[in-house]
Structure formats: C-alpha cells, structure tokens
Amino acid sequence: MAGMKLKSGSLGFWGLVFYAVSVIFPAGAFAVTGVTAMTYAGTAAPLAFLVGGATLFLAIIAIYIFSSKVSNAGGYYKYVESSVHNKYLSKSMGLYQLFWVIGDMIAASIIVGWFLWTGLVTLTGYSLPLIAVLLIAFITPIIYLIVGFFSIKVSQKLALIFGIIQIAFFLLLAIALIVKAPYNGAQYFNIGNSTNGLYGFFLAMVVGAFLAYGGYGSIVSFGEEAKLPKHTLKKAIVTALLIMVAFDTFVVYALEAASGPNLGTALQFFAPGLYLTKAYFGIALTLIAFAIVEIAQLMSPVLFGNSASRTIFALARDGLLPKSLTKVHPKYGSPYMSVFVVFAVVVIGIIVTMVPLVALYGESNGLFDSFVIWGTAITIFTLIYHIATNESLPIMMHRLKRMNVVSHVLAPTLGSIIMAVAIYYSLQGLSGPLLTVLVMIPAWIIISLAIVYVRRNKVKMEPLLTRAHPTDSIR
C-alpha cells in the first residue's frame, strides 16, 4: 500500500554533488546557456558567468544555514516558512519553486529538439520539420516518467555517470580551444564590452549564468532522502556551485577566445560551440561533442523533474494541493502520483509553447524564443525566492539569538540587491515574443495567491524555528 513518507538515507554526499552538477548541465555552457549569454552580452559573457556565480555565493549563505536546520522535501519554501510564519508568503514561494522546476523542464525539453535541429543545420544543412522536433522534445518527459517512478538511487547513478563525462570531455575541449585560439586576453572580463550595455550584461546573467547555476538548488528538495541531510546538503551545494562556476566561466571564455572578432559569425549558427569545434578540430570530434550535449541535455531535466515531484509532494502534504499527490510507492519510495502530474504538465507546456511560436516566427527563431521565454521567466522566479530566503535568514537568526550582522544580514542582502538589479535590467527592453514574460510573471503571482487563498483553511504550517525548537523534523 502506498504511504506518505519518502525513503531516507538514499543519497550520499558525492551523489548529491553530481546530482546538482548534472542538473546544472555542464555541456550547457558549451551549447545553450553560454550561447544565450554571448547573444546578449557579446564578449563580456564570461564575466556574466563569473559575476553571476559570485552573486549566488552571497545567496548560498542563507541556504547553507537553513539546510543545516531544515530537512524537508519542500526545500526553499520550507526555509522561508520556518522563519516567517505567513502562509501566503511561504506557500507562494513553494508555487514559484514549482513554476521554476516545471518551466525549466519545458525549456530544457524544447532545447533537446532545438539543439538537434540547429546541430543538423550547422553540420549538414538539413532542417527537421516541426513535428519531428516536437516528438523529439517529448522524449524528455517520457524518460522522466520512467526514471522518476523508480528509486531516487537510479537517478543518483545516472547523475554521477553523466556529470563526470560532461566535466571531463568539455574541460579537455575547452583547454584545446584555448591552446589553439589566437584571441586570448582579459577583454572578456570587461563589462564595458557588453554588446547591449548593462541591459545585455544582466540579461546574460539571467538567461545565461543564473539559468545555468540554478540547478544547484535542485538538491534542497532531497532533505528527507539524503544521508545525514543537515550535514551533507550544505556541503554538497557549496561543492557543486564551486565546480560549476569555475567550469562554466572557463568554457565560455574558451568559446570567446576561439571566436574572437568572428563571434557574430559563430552566433549566426545558434551553435557556436559546434561551429568552432568543427572549424578547429574537424567533424569527428564535433559529432562526439554534439552527441554528448544532446544526451546530457536530455538527462538534465529528467533528473530535475525529481525536484518538481518532491515540491508537489510537500505542497500536497501541507494541504495546498490534493492529498492524492502525497502517495509514495511502497517499493521505490518515489512520490509517483506527483511524477504523473509533472509529466502531464510538461507535455502540455511543450505543445502550447512551441507550436504557436514556430508558426509565427519560423523554426529557427521560434524554437530559440521558446526556451528563452521560459528561461527568463523561471529565472526571475528563482531570483525572487532566493531573495525571500536571503531576507528570511536574519529574522530566524535574530529569533535564535545568533545574529552576525555581516554574514546574516549584509552579505545575503548584497546578493539580494544584485539579484533585484538583474531582474530590473533583464526586464527592460524586452521585445517581440519575449514580452510574453511580462504576462507570465504577474499571472503566476496572482494564481499562486489565489490558490493559497482558496486553500487557506486546509493549509498546514511548520513551527517556527526557535531556541526551544532549533531544528525542523523530517516528516
């Protein structure tokens, strides 16, 4: 018979680290997030990744402390709830968190189809028809449905394998490009070289760095399934982010150095990494890179989907969503009913995003805009709940009488300010189909508040963290 308790002790330290690494998708710096950053910031893209990473290290202070006290499948929204006892705030953060993960899965599924389409155009000149791209995009949610249904240990093994392969291959390729490149220099770390000024730089941070690094937070939803979660989660988060900030910045720098003044030409192919690899090393290595990117891009949202199902599980357990979504498989320990919901929503999201945009703007621009729209919207919500988590920290630490002004107030608040500036600039100057973002964000905020209001009398709240109640129990 299905229960309501997730299986504890399923994820170890390195499993958590490479789970986050694989969700971040190391190959993305070579093929996806690096491309979007270079599109908007030009030669300043490596700096956007570096500054974005530094900003998240300011934000990670709050997550580091909260994860040592709160072990719950709700992740971020439970951190806020344990500090600020307001159901409208905390449960809305939970729904923002859900929007982030499911939106990321939709975007990533579209990218699987888009990257295959653009890769074939770049390498062979052949253009796949829309129906083929759509069917390819469906592969991601279908595989997720299978993987998500089974034990989280299966996902952990996949994360270790694909994370190590991506890091090793693209690190060596980046080194090879830098050695061959005639355009090395410090100009790629000058914000004044941003193609579209501050707007372009901060948009590159949002749809490049923040979108990429956001995957490090995927593991906060495994608080009930990790081994010694109050010790391993915080260390795994820091380790994963350290690895990926260094790696992504280095890979994007390698692409910039390899293209130099020809960056515009490389970007015309929507796959500059493939274009440059082919130009420097030939078709054989390019095909290997192409295959690794496509498979890794497929696995990233598959793994990330487990965070979505845990968030739905936690919200349902709290009474915000139907109780049927709390069912856990008796053998595999997976919240399988939540897995089915994630699958259905992602499939619908892919269809309603891709079909109209491709019909209006063609395959090239329509597919690119499809994931940029989702990438921008979900990253805004990511930054919003990061800000909420940051600003909840001093409230909790004051209550616990352990306040340190520098580490608990100033550093997280500085991170919040940079995030707020990034939100402001990234929303300035949006045009064409990207204006959809300005509808999606307020719409989901209103919908979230409405859901909480309708369920207000059935919603459960966790107790506040106090000196008498210093840690949140694992349900």
Tab-separated table of C-alpha atoms in Angstrom:
chain	number	residue	atom	x	y	z
A	1	MET	CA	0.000	0.000	0.000
A	2	ALA	CA	1.290	3.498	-0.882
A	3	GLY	CA	2.366	5.678	2.024
A	4	MET	CA	3.262	9.321	2.636
A	5	LYS	CA	6.903	9.002	3.665
A	6	LEU	CA	9.916	9.305	1.354
A	7	LYS	CA	12.780	6.836	1.730
A	8	SER	CA	15.537	8.326	3.926
A	9	GLY	CA	19.277	7.713	3.545
A	10	SER	CA	19.119	7.225	-0.226
A	11	LEU	CA	21.576	9.929	-1.363
A	12	GLY	CA	25.216	10.316	-0.294
A	13	PHE	CA	27.499	13.379	-0.476
A	14	TRP	CA	29.052	12.825	-3.924
A	15	GLY	CA	25.748	11.608	-5.244
A	16	LEU	CA	24.232	14.946	-4.196
A	17	VAL	CA	27.158	16.918	-5.652
A	18	PHE	CA	26.941	15.313	-9.074
A	19	TYR	CA	23.165	15.361	-8.977
A	20	ALA	CA	23.376	19.156	-8.775
A	21	VAL	CA	26.182	19.232	-11.363
A	22	SER	CA	24.188	17.132	-13.840
A	23	VAL	CA	21.075	19.279	-13.390
A	24	ILE	CA	23.184	22.411	-13.941
A	25	PHE	CA	24.207	20.667	-17.186
A	26	PRO	CA	27.955	21.330	-17.746
A	27	ALA	CA	27.570	20.897	-21.518
A	28	GLY	CA	25.147	23.836	-21.431
A	29	ALA	CA	27.978	26.346	-21.190
A	30	PHE	CA	29.259	24.945	-24.487
A	31	ALA	CA	25.903	24.695	-26.246
A	32	VAL	CA	22.985	26.513	-24.589
A	33	THR	CA	23.396	28.919	-21.658
A	34	GLY	CA	26.781	30.021	-22.986
A	35	VAL	CA	25.103	30.808	-26.312
A	36	THR	CA	22.337	32.906	-24.745
A	37	ALA	CA	24.884	34.793	-22.636
A	38	MET	CA	27.055	35.529	-25.690
A	39	THR	CA	23.972	36.570	-27.671
A	40	TYR	CA	23.102	39.319	-25.188
A	41	ALA	CA	26.461	40.275	-23.617
A	42	GLY	CA	28.803	39.522	-26.517
A	43	THR	CA	32.423	39.367	-25.432
A	44	ALA	CA	31.505	40.085	-21.792
A	45	ALA	CA	29.730	36.717	-21.430
A	46	PRO	CA	32.491	35.070	-19.309
A	47	LEU	CA	32.251	37.979	-16.857
A	48	ALA	CA	28.469	37.488	-16.673
A	49	PHE	CA	29.057	33.876	-15.602
A	50	LEU	CA	31.698	34.900	-13.068
A	51	VAL	CA	29.641	37.720	-11.515
A	52	GLY	CA	26.535	35.534	-11.557
A	53	GLY	CA	28.413	32.833	-9.673
A	54	ALA	CA	29.796	35.307	-7.124
A	55	THR	CA	26.275	36.618	-6.537
A	56	LEU	CA	24.970	33.130	-5.845
A	57	PHE	CA	27.746	32.564	-3.323
A	58	LEU	CA	26.309	35.506	-1.393
A	59	ALA	CA	22.891	33.867	-1.626
A	60	ILE	CA	24.231	30.471	-0.644
A	61	ILE	CA	24.926	31.682	2.903
A	62	ALA	CA	21.219	31.542	3.722
A	63	ILE	CA	20.770	28.156	2.047
A	64	TYR	CA	23.845	26.793	3.849
A	65	ILE	CA	22.431	27.761	7.248
A	66	PHE	CA	18.815	26.793	6.569
A	67	SER	CA	19.754	23.376	5.148
A	68	SER	CA	21.586	22.585	8.391
A	69	LYS	CA	18.364	23.187	10.337
A	70	VAL	CA	15.509	22.243	7.996
A	71	SER	CA	15.263	18.860	6.268
A	72	ASN	CA	12.114	18.850	4.186
A	73	ALA	CA	11.081	17.954	0.624
A	74	GLY	CA	9.706	21.493	0.321
A	75	GLY	CA	13.218	22.942	0.142
A	76	TYR	CA	13.323	26.719	-0.248
A	77	TYR	CA	9.746	27.452	0.687
A	78	LYS	CA	10.150	25.492	3.917
A	79	TYR	CA	13.211	27.591	4.723
A	80	VAL	CA	11.098	30.730	4.412
A	81	GLU	CA	8.224	29.151	6.343
A	82	SER	CA	10.440	28.150	9.264
A	83	SER	CA	11.469	31.780	9.620
A	84	VAL	CA	8.439	33.818	8.538
A	85	HIS	CA	5.164	32.247	9.635
A	86	ASN	CA	2.990	33.601	6.819
A	87	LYS	CA	1.109	31.077	4.683
A	88	TYR	CA	0.663	33.459	1.744
A	89	LEU	CA	4.388	34.164	1.578
A	90	SER	CA	5.738	30.664	2.182
A	91	LYS	CA	3.245	28.709	0.072
A	92	SER	CA	3.561	31.238	-2.771
A	93	MET	CA	7.308	30.620	-2.668
A	94	GLY	CA	6.545	26.916	-2.968
A	95	LEU	CA	4.453	27.539	-6.076
A	96	TYR	CA	7.194	29.802	-7.510
A	97	GLN	CA	9.624	26.960	-6.852
A	98	LEU	CA	7.297	24.587	-8.707
A	99	PHE	CA	6.991	27.031	-11.631
A	100	TRP	CA	10.796	27.183	-11.783
A	101	VAL	CA	11.351	23.432	-11.987
A	102	ILE	CA	8.485	22.595	-14.348
A	103	GLY	CA	9.278	25.641	-16.506
A	104	ASP	CA	12.895	24.524	-16.642
A	105	MET	CA	11.791	21.064	-17.758
A	106	ILE	CA	9.652	22.584	-20.519
A	107	ALA	CA	12.512	24.819	-21.662
A	108	ALA	CA	15.058	22.003	-21.492
A	109	SER	CA	12.778	19.636	-23.429
A	110	ILE	CA	12.414	22.267	-26.148
A	111	ILE	CA	16.197	22.699	-26.181
A	112	VAL	CA	16.625	18.960	-26.855
A	113	GLY	CA	14.612	19.368	-30.054
A	114	TRP	CA	16.065	22.786	-30.898
A	115	PHE	CA	19.680	21.711	-30.444
A	116	LEU	CA	19.187	18.661	-32.652
A	117	TRP	CA	17.543	20.896	-35.263
A	118	THR	CA	20.256	23.569	-35.150
A	119	GLY	CA	23.030	20.968	-34.920
A	120	LEU	CA	21.858	19.262	-38.103
A	121	VAL	CA	21.546	22.634	-39.856
A	122	THR	CA	25.073	23.584	-38.737
A	123	LEU	CA	26.665	20.247	-39.643
A	124	THR	CA	24.652	19.090	-42.663
A	125	GLY	CA	22.322	21.894	-43.759
A	126	TYR	CA	19.262	19.671	-43.161
A	127	SER	CA	16.264	21.217	-41.359
A	128	LEU	CA	13.978	18.926	-39.353
A	129	PRO	CA	10.215	19.559	-39.725
A	130	LEU	CA	8.338	20.904	-36.680
A	131	ILE	CA	6.528	17.625	-35.987
A	132	ALA	CA	9.884	15.834	-35.707
A	133	VAL	CA	11.257	18.497	-33.330
A	134	LEU	CA	8.078	18.249	-31.238
A	135	LEU	CA	8.309	14.465	-30.975
A	136	ILE	CA	11.985	14.704	-30.021
A	137	ALA	CA	11.105	17.221	-27.287
A	138	PHE	CA	8.625	14.685	-25.865
A	139	ILE	CA	11.465	12.212	-25.265
A	140	THR	CA	12.497	14.123	-22.130
A	141	PRO	CA	9.194	13.899	-20.211
A	142	ILE	CA	8.741	10.281	-21.314
A	143	ILE	CA	12.142	9.267	-19.918
A	144	TYR	CA	11.430	11.321	-16.788
A	145	LEU	CA	8.179	9.409	-16.277
A	146	ILE	CA	10.174	6.168	-16.200
A	147	VAL	CA	13.166	7.371	-14.159
A	148	GLY	CA	11.051	9.417	-11.734
A	149	PHE	CA	8.850	6.423	-10.972
A	150	PHE	CA	11.782	4.347	-9.731
A	151	SER	CA	14.016	4.863	-6.690
A	152	ILE	CA	15.998	8.094	-6.389
A	153	LYS	CA	19.103	5.873	-6.276
A	154	VAL	CA	18.663	5.203	-10.002
A	155	SER	CA	18.750	8.947	-10.677
A	156	GLN	CA	21.817	9.303	-8.454
A	157	LYS	CA	23.752	6.747	-10.528
A	158	LEU	CA	22.759	8.457	-13.781
A	159	ALA	CA	23.821	11.825	-12.362
A	160	LEU	CA	27.272	10.532	-11.404
A	161	ILE	CA	27.860	8.987	-14.837
A	162	PHE	CA	26.684	11.903	-16.968
A	163	GLY	CA	28.159	14.580	-14.694
A	164	ILE	CA	31.664	13.107	-14.812
A	165	ILE	CA	31.530	12.537	-18.590
A	166	GLN	CA	30.473	16.140	-19.285
A	167	ILE	CA	33.051	17.730	-16.987
A	168	ALA	CA	35.909	15.617	-18.357
A	169	PHE	CA	35.078	15.969	-22.067
A	170	PHE	CA	34.269	19.681	-22.220
A	171	LEU	CA	37.109	20.651	-19.892
A	172	LEU	CA	39.580	18.973	-22.261
A	173	LEU	CA	37.858	20.516	-25.296
A	174	ALA	CA	37.963	23.990	-23.715
A	175	ILE	CA	41.679	23.624	-22.974
A	176	ALA	CA	42.286	22.523	-26.574
A	177	LEU	CA	40.362	25.533	-27.932
A	178	ILE	CA	42.319	27.945	-25.729
A	179	VAL	CA	45.636	26.437	-26.840
A	180	LYS	CA	44.598	26.800	-30.490
A	181	ALA	CA	42.873	30.171	-30.081
A	182	PRO	CA	44.647	33.312	-31.317
A	183	TYR	CA	42.363	35.689	-29.392
A	184	ASN	CA	43.123	35.044	-25.707
A	185	GLY	CA	43.049	38.046	-23.398
A	186	ALA	CA	41.400	39.882	-20.489
A	187	GLN	CA	38.904	41.760	-22.680
A	188	TYR	CA	36.268	39.119	-21.970
A	189	PHE	CA	36.128	40.251	-18.340
A	190	ASN	CA	35.356	43.912	-19.105
A	191	ILE	CA	31.711	44.861	-18.602
A	192	GLY	CA	32.250	47.766	-20.975
A	193	ASN	CA	32.489	45.221	-23.805
A	194	SER	CA	28.929	44.031	-23.277
A	195	THR	CA	27.207	44.203	-26.663
A	196	ASN	CA	23.968	45.648	-25.288
A	197	GLY	CA	25.321	47.580	-22.313
A	198	LEU	CA	24.046	46.868	-18.802
A	199	TYR	CA	20.754	45.530	-20.141
A	200	GLY	CA	22.591	42.919	-22.207
A	201	PHE	CA	25.001	42.088	-19.384
A	202	PHE	CA	22.304	41.499	-16.763
A	203	LEU	CA	20.073	39.647	-19.220
A	204	ALA	CA	23.097	37.428	-19.952
A	205	MET	CA	23.396	36.825	-16.204
A	206	VAL	CA	19.705	35.882	-16.030
A	207	VAL	CA	19.335	33.636	-19.112
A	208	GLY	CA	22.967	32.506	-19.012
A	209	ALA	CA	24.589	32.272	-15.579
A	210	PHE	CA	21.588	32.225	-13.225
A	211	LEU	CA	19.650	29.891	-15.506
A	212	ALA	CA	22.622	27.509	-15.595
A	213	TYR	CA	23.616	27.676	-11.937
A	214	GLY	CA	20.024	27.492	-10.707
A	215	GLY	CA	20.295	23.727	-10.883
A	216	TYR	CA	22.475	23.689	-7.757
A	217	GLY	CA	19.289	24.228	-5.761
A	218	SER	CA	17.737	21.070	-7.178
A	219	ILE	CA	19.035	19.040	-4.256
A	220	VAL	CA	17.412	21.116	-1.484
A	221	SER	CA	14.249	19.097	-2.170
A	222	PHE	CA	16.063	15.909	-1.116
A	223	GLY	CA	16.278	16.886	2.551
A	224	GLU	CA	14.215	13.855	3.531
A	225	GLU	CA	16.129	11.395	1.338
A	226	ALA	CA	19.778	12.396	1.858
A	227	LYS	CA	22.134	10.695	4.291
A	228	LEU	CA	22.735	12.989	7.292
A	229	PRO	CA	20.979	15.828	5.408
A	230	LYS	CA	21.797	18.574	7.893
A	231	HIS	CA	25.493	17.955	7.266
A	232	THR	CA	25.743	16.720	3.681
A	233	LEU	CA	23.281	19.009	1.866
A	234	LYS	CA	25.033	22.279	2.679
A	235	LYS	CA	28.470	20.893	1.789
A	236	ALA	CA	27.187	19.360	-1.450
A	237	ILE	CA	25.570	22.652	-2.528
A	238	VAL	CA	28.777	24.630	-1.983
A	239	THR	CA	30.936	21.987	-3.694
A	240	ALA	CA	28.659	21.735	-6.741
A	241	LEU	CA	28.482	25.508	-7.185
A	242	LEU	CA	32.262	25.897	-6.824
A	243	ILE	CA	32.833	23.286	-9.519
A	244	MET	CA	30.307	24.757	-11.926
A	245	VAL	CA	31.187	28.459	-11.592
A	246	ALA	CA	34.816	27.662	-12.371
A	247	PHE	CA	33.889	25.231	-15.149
A	248	ASP	CA	31.235	27.337	-16.919
A	249	THR	CA	33.292	30.535	-16.800
A	250	PHE	CA	36.280	28.676	-18.248
A	251	VAL	CA	34.277	27.025	-21.054
A	252	VAL	CA	32.547	30.271	-22.091
A	253	TYR	CA	35.926	32.025	-22.063
A	254	ALA	CA	37.302	29.285	-24.336
A	255	LEU	CA	34.478	29.845	-26.841
A	256	GLU	CA	35.053	33.604	-26.795
A	257	ALA	CA	38.812	33.207	-27.217
A	258	ALA	CA	38.315	30.744	-30.065
A	259	SER	CA	35.933	33.044	-31.949
A	260	GLY	CA	37.428	36.480	-31.175
A	261	PRO	CA	36.232	39.056	-33.734
A	262	ASN	CA	34.303	36.287	-35.519
A	263	LEU	CA	31.835	35.864	-32.635
A	264	GLY	CA	29.000	37.297	-34.717
A	265	THR	CA	29.614	34.707	-37.409
A	266	ALA	CA	29.717	31.881	-34.864
A	267	LEU	CA	26.448	33.041	-33.275
A	268	GLN	CA	24.679	33.032	-36.636
A	269	PHE	CA	24.654	29.242	-36.430
A	270	PHE	CA	22.941	29.284	-32.989
A	271	ALA	CA	25.519	26.631	-32.036
A	272	PRO	CA	28.892	28.425	-31.833
A	273	GLY	CA	30.443	25.601	-29.812
A	274	LEU	CA	29.816	23.136	-32.634
A	275	TYR	CA	30.837	25.672	-35.270
A	276	LEU	CA	34.155	26.380	-33.533
A	277	THR	CA	34.905	22.727	-32.759
A	278	LYS	CA	34.333	21.848	-36.401
A	279	ALA	CA	36.494	24.777	-37.554
A	280	TYR	CA	39.429	23.882	-35.276
A	281	PHE	CA	39.240	20.084	-34.969
A	282	GLY	CA	37.032	18.708	-37.732
A	283	ILE	CA	33.757	16.856	-37.993
A	284	ALA	CA	34.604	13.703	-35.975
A	285	LEU	CA	35.201	15.488	-32.650
A	286	THR	CA	32.268	17.805	-33.370
A	287	LEU	CA	29.915	14.843	-33.732
A	288	ILE	CA	31.115	13.444	-30.392
A	289	ALA	CA	30.514	16.829	-28.724
A	290	PHE	CA	27.111	17.042	-30.380
A	291	ALA	CA	26.106	13.591	-29.099
A	292	ILE	CA	27.255	14.308	-25.526
A	293	VAL	CA	25.394	17.637	-25.459
A	294	GLU	CA	22.189	16.067	-26.758
A	295	ILE	CA	22.244	13.175	-24.269
A	296	ALA	CA	23.258	15.394	-21.328
A	297	GLN	CA	20.597	17.961	-22.219
A	298	LEU	CA	18.081	15.142	-22.197
A	299	MET	CA	19.174	13.910	-18.760
A	300	SER	CA	19.317	17.296	-17.006
A	301	PRO	CA	15.534	17.911	-16.943
A	302	VAL	CA	14.908	14.203	-16.338
A	303	LEU	CA	16.894	14.486	-13.101
A	304	PHE	CA	15.480	17.916	-12.270
A	305	GLY	CA	11.969	16.506	-12.511
A	306	ASN	CA	12.515	14.698	-9.213
A	307	SER	CA	12.742	18.102	-7.520
A	308	ALA	CA	9.377	19.053	-9.031
A	309	SER	CA	7.701	15.866	-7.800
A	310	ARG	CA	9.123	16.411	-4.279
A	311	THR	CA	7.854	20.005	-4.260
A	312	ILE	CA	4.369	18.866	-5.330
A	313	PHE	CA	4.527	16.116	-2.689
A	314	ALA	CA	5.413	18.653	0.028
A	315	LEU	CA	2.725	21.145	-1.050
A	316	ALA	CA	0.130	18.357	-1.108
A	317	ARG	CA	1.228	17.138	2.318
A	318	ASP	CA	0.760	20.696	3.562
A	319	GLY	CA	-2.804	20.689	2.240
A	320	LEU	CA	-2.265	23.197	-0.570
A	321	LEU	CA	-2.629	20.584	-3.326
A	322	PRO	CA	-4.816	17.434	-3.420
A	323	LYS	CA	-3.894	14.789	-0.841
A	324	SER	CA	-3.687	12.093	-3.550
A	325	LEU	CA	-0.389	13.667	-4.634
A	326	THR	CA	1.249	12.569	-1.364
A	327	LYS	CA	1.190	8.884	-2.331
A	328	VAL	CA	4.633	7.250	-2.195
A	329	HIS	CA	5.417	3.988	-3.983
A	330	PRO	CA	5.852	1.232	-1.364
A	331	LYS	CA	8.820	-0.362	-3.153
A	332	TYR	CA	10.662	2.521	-4.837
A	333	GLY	CA	9.928	5.300	-2.355
A	334	SER	CA	9.006	7.731	-5.137
A	335	PRO	CA	6.075	10.187	-4.984
A	336	TYR	CA	4.678	8.542	-8.106
A	337	MET	CA	1.372	10.438	-8.314
A	338	SER	CA	3.315	13.707	-8.360
A	339	VAL	CA	5.540	12.248	-11.086
A	340	PHE	CA	2.479	11.673	-13.288
A	341	VAL	CA	1.348	15.286	-12.787
A	342	VAL	CA	4.780	16.673	-13.676
A	343	PHE	CA	4.827	14.562	-16.846
A	344	ALA	CA	1.399	15.774	-17.982
A	345	VAL	CA	2.085	19.463	-17.326
A	346	VAL	CA	5.450	19.367	-19.120
A	347	VAL	CA	3.949	17.721	-22.227
A	348	ILE	CA	1.172	20.326	-22.387
A	349	GLY	CA	3.688	23.127	-21.794
A	350	ILE	CA	5.898	21.966	-24.677
A	351	ILE	CA	2.964	21.944	-27.097
A	352	VAL	CA	1.439	25.313	-26.165
A	353	THR	CA	4.872	26.974	-26.273
A	354	MET	CA	6.487	25.522	-29.389
A	355	VAL	CA	3.589	25.278	-31.817
A	356	PRO	CA	2.399	28.920	-31.821
A	357	LEU	CA	5.901	30.426	-31.662
A	358	VAL	CA	7.217	28.329	-34.552
A	359	ALA	CA	4.050	29.101	-36.535
A	360	LEU	CA	4.608	32.840	-36.003
A	361	TYR	CA	8.411	33.141	-36.219
A	362	GLY	CA	9.649	30.038	-38.046
A	363	GLU	CA	11.687	27.141	-36.661
A	364	SER	CA	14.983	28.954	-36.066
A	365	ASN	CA	13.667	31.951	-34.125
A	366	GLY	CA	10.534	30.241	-32.816
A	367	LEU	CA	12.440	27.424	-31.112
A	368	PHE	CA	15.101	29.790	-29.745
A	369	ASP	CA	12.469	32.203	-28.393
A	370	SER	CA	10.527	29.293	-26.857
A	371	PHE	CA	13.255	28.394	-24.405
A	372	VAL	CA	14.456	31.980	-23.867
A	373	ILE	CA	10.926	32.981	-22.782
A	374	TRP	CA	10.746	30.141	-20.284
A	375	GLY	CA	14.378	30.642	-19.286
A	376	THR	CA	13.777	34.308	-18.472
A	377	ALA	CA	10.501	33.742	-16.604
A	378	ILE	CA	11.719	30.859	-14.452
A	379	THR	CA	14.961	32.624	-13.599
A	380	ILE	CA	13.016	35.673	-12.391
A	381	PHE	CA	11.061	33.419	-10.025
A	382	THR	CA	14.299	31.718	-8.971
A	383	LEU	CA	15.728	35.093	-8.011
A	384	ILE	CA	12.518	36.071	-6.197
A	385	TYR	CA	12.521	33.072	-3.886
A	386	HIS	CA	16.285	33.378	-3.397
A	387	ILE	CA	15.691	36.954	-2.252
A	388	ALA	CA	12.902	35.767	0.073
A	389	THR	CA	15.218	33.100	1.506
A	390	ASN	CA	18.043	35.610	1.966
A	391	GLU	CA	15.859	38.101	3.783
A	392	SER	CA	14.287	35.403	5.967
A	393	LEU	CA	17.698	34.463	7.367
A	394	PRO	CA	18.244	37.484	9.673
A	395	ILE	CA	14.713	37.045	11.050
A	396	MET	CA	15.468	33.467	12.034
A	397	MET	CA	18.948	34.216	13.383
A	398	HIS	CA	17.594	37.106	15.463
A	399	ARG	CA	14.999	34.755	16.955
A	400	LEU	CA	17.717	32.197	17.708
A	401	LYS	CA	19.862	34.983	19.217
A	402	ARG	CA	22.808	34.047	16.971
A	403	MET	CA	22.827	37.110	14.741
A	404	ASN	CA	26.004	38.067	12.883
A	405	VAL	CA	25.422	41.305	11.004
A	406	VAL	CA	27.994	40.660	8.263
A	407	SER	CA	27.196	37.045	7.375
A	408	HIS	CA	23.488	37.010	8.220
A	409	VAL	CA	22.410	40.475	7.061
A	410	LEU	CA	24.911	42.348	4.889
A	411	ALA	CA	26.198	39.537	2.647
A	412	PRO	CA	22.789	37.970	1.845
A	413	THR	CA	21.252	41.418	1.353
A	414	LEU	CA	24.036	42.386	-1.057
A	415	GLY	CA	23.237	39.230	-3.006
A	416	SER	CA	19.547	40.163	-2.978
A	417	ILE	CA	20.310	43.670	-4.260
A	418	ILE	CA	22.371	42.319	-7.171
A	419	MET	CA	19.564	39.873	-7.974
A	420	ALA	CA	16.995	42.682	-7.881
A	421	VAL	CA	19.158	44.760	-10.231
A	422	ALA	CA	19.467	41.756	-12.542
A	423	ILE	CA	15.673	41.365	-12.550
A	424	TYR	CA	15.185	45.063	-13.321
A	425	TYR	CA	17.650	45.241	-16.196
A	426	SER	CA	16.660	41.904	-17.696
A	427	LEU	CA	13.039	43.046	-17.968
A	428	GLN	CA	13.985	46.318	-19.640
A	429	GLY	CA	13.905	46.419	-23.407
A	430	LEU	CA	12.148	43.090	-23.897
A	431	SER	CA	10.525	42.997	-27.308
A	432	GLY	CA	8.669	40.701	-29.671
A	433	PRO	CA	7.756	37.287	-28.250
A	434	LEU	CA	9.859	37.917	-25.122
A	435	LEU	CA	7.146	40.349	-23.982
A	436	THR	CA	5.214	37.202	-23.035
A	437	VAL	CA	7.403	37.123	-19.915
A	438	LEU	CA	5.702	40.310	-18.684
A	439	VAL	CA	2.400	38.422	-18.734
A	440	MET	CA	3.648	35.108	-17.324
A	441	ILE	CA	5.228	36.569	-14.183
A	442	PRO	CA	2.295	38.604	-12.778
A	443	ALA	CA	-0.144	35.890	-13.898
A	444	TRP	CA	1.617	33.197	-11.843
A	445	ILE	CA	1.943	35.528	-8.840
A	446	ILE	CA	-1.831	36.132	-8.913
A	447	ILE	CA	-2.621	32.450	-9.488
A	448	SER	CA	-0.364	31.454	-6.581
A	449	LEU	CA	-2.049	33.869	-4.182
A	450	ALA	CA	-5.469	32.695	-5.371
A	451	ILE	CA	-4.578	29.030	-4.734
A	452	VAL	CA	-3.359	29.822	-1.214
A	453	TYR	CA	-6.490	31.879	-0.517
A	454	VAL	CA	-8.840	29.118	-1.686
A	455	ARG	CA	-6.993	26.508	0.414
A	456	ARG	CA	-6.247	28.829	3.352
A	457	ASN	CA	-8.267	26.828	5.909
A	458	LYS	CA	-6.708	23.494	4.939
A	459	VAL	CA	-3.063	24.551	4.770
A	460	LYS	CA	-0.643	23.280	7.419
A	461	MET	CA	2.307	25.349	8.605
A	462	GLU	CA	5.599	24.177	10.090
A	463	PRO	CA	6.507	25.545	13.532
A	464	LEU	CA	8.849	28.498	13.681
A	465	LEU	CA	12.494	27.755	14.397
A	466	THR	CA	13.247	28.910	17.940
A	467	ARG	CA	15.858	28.200	20.574
A	468	ALA	CA	13.373	25.795	22.143
A	469	HIS	CA	12.675	24.228	18.739
A	470	PRO	CA	16.065	24.531	16.976
A	471	THR	CA	15.555	22.073	14.141
A	472	ASP	CA	12.772	21.129	11.812
A	473	SER	CA	11.836	17.473	12.000
A	474	ILE	CA	11.907	15.240	8.967
A	475	ARG	CA	8.384	14.048	8.322
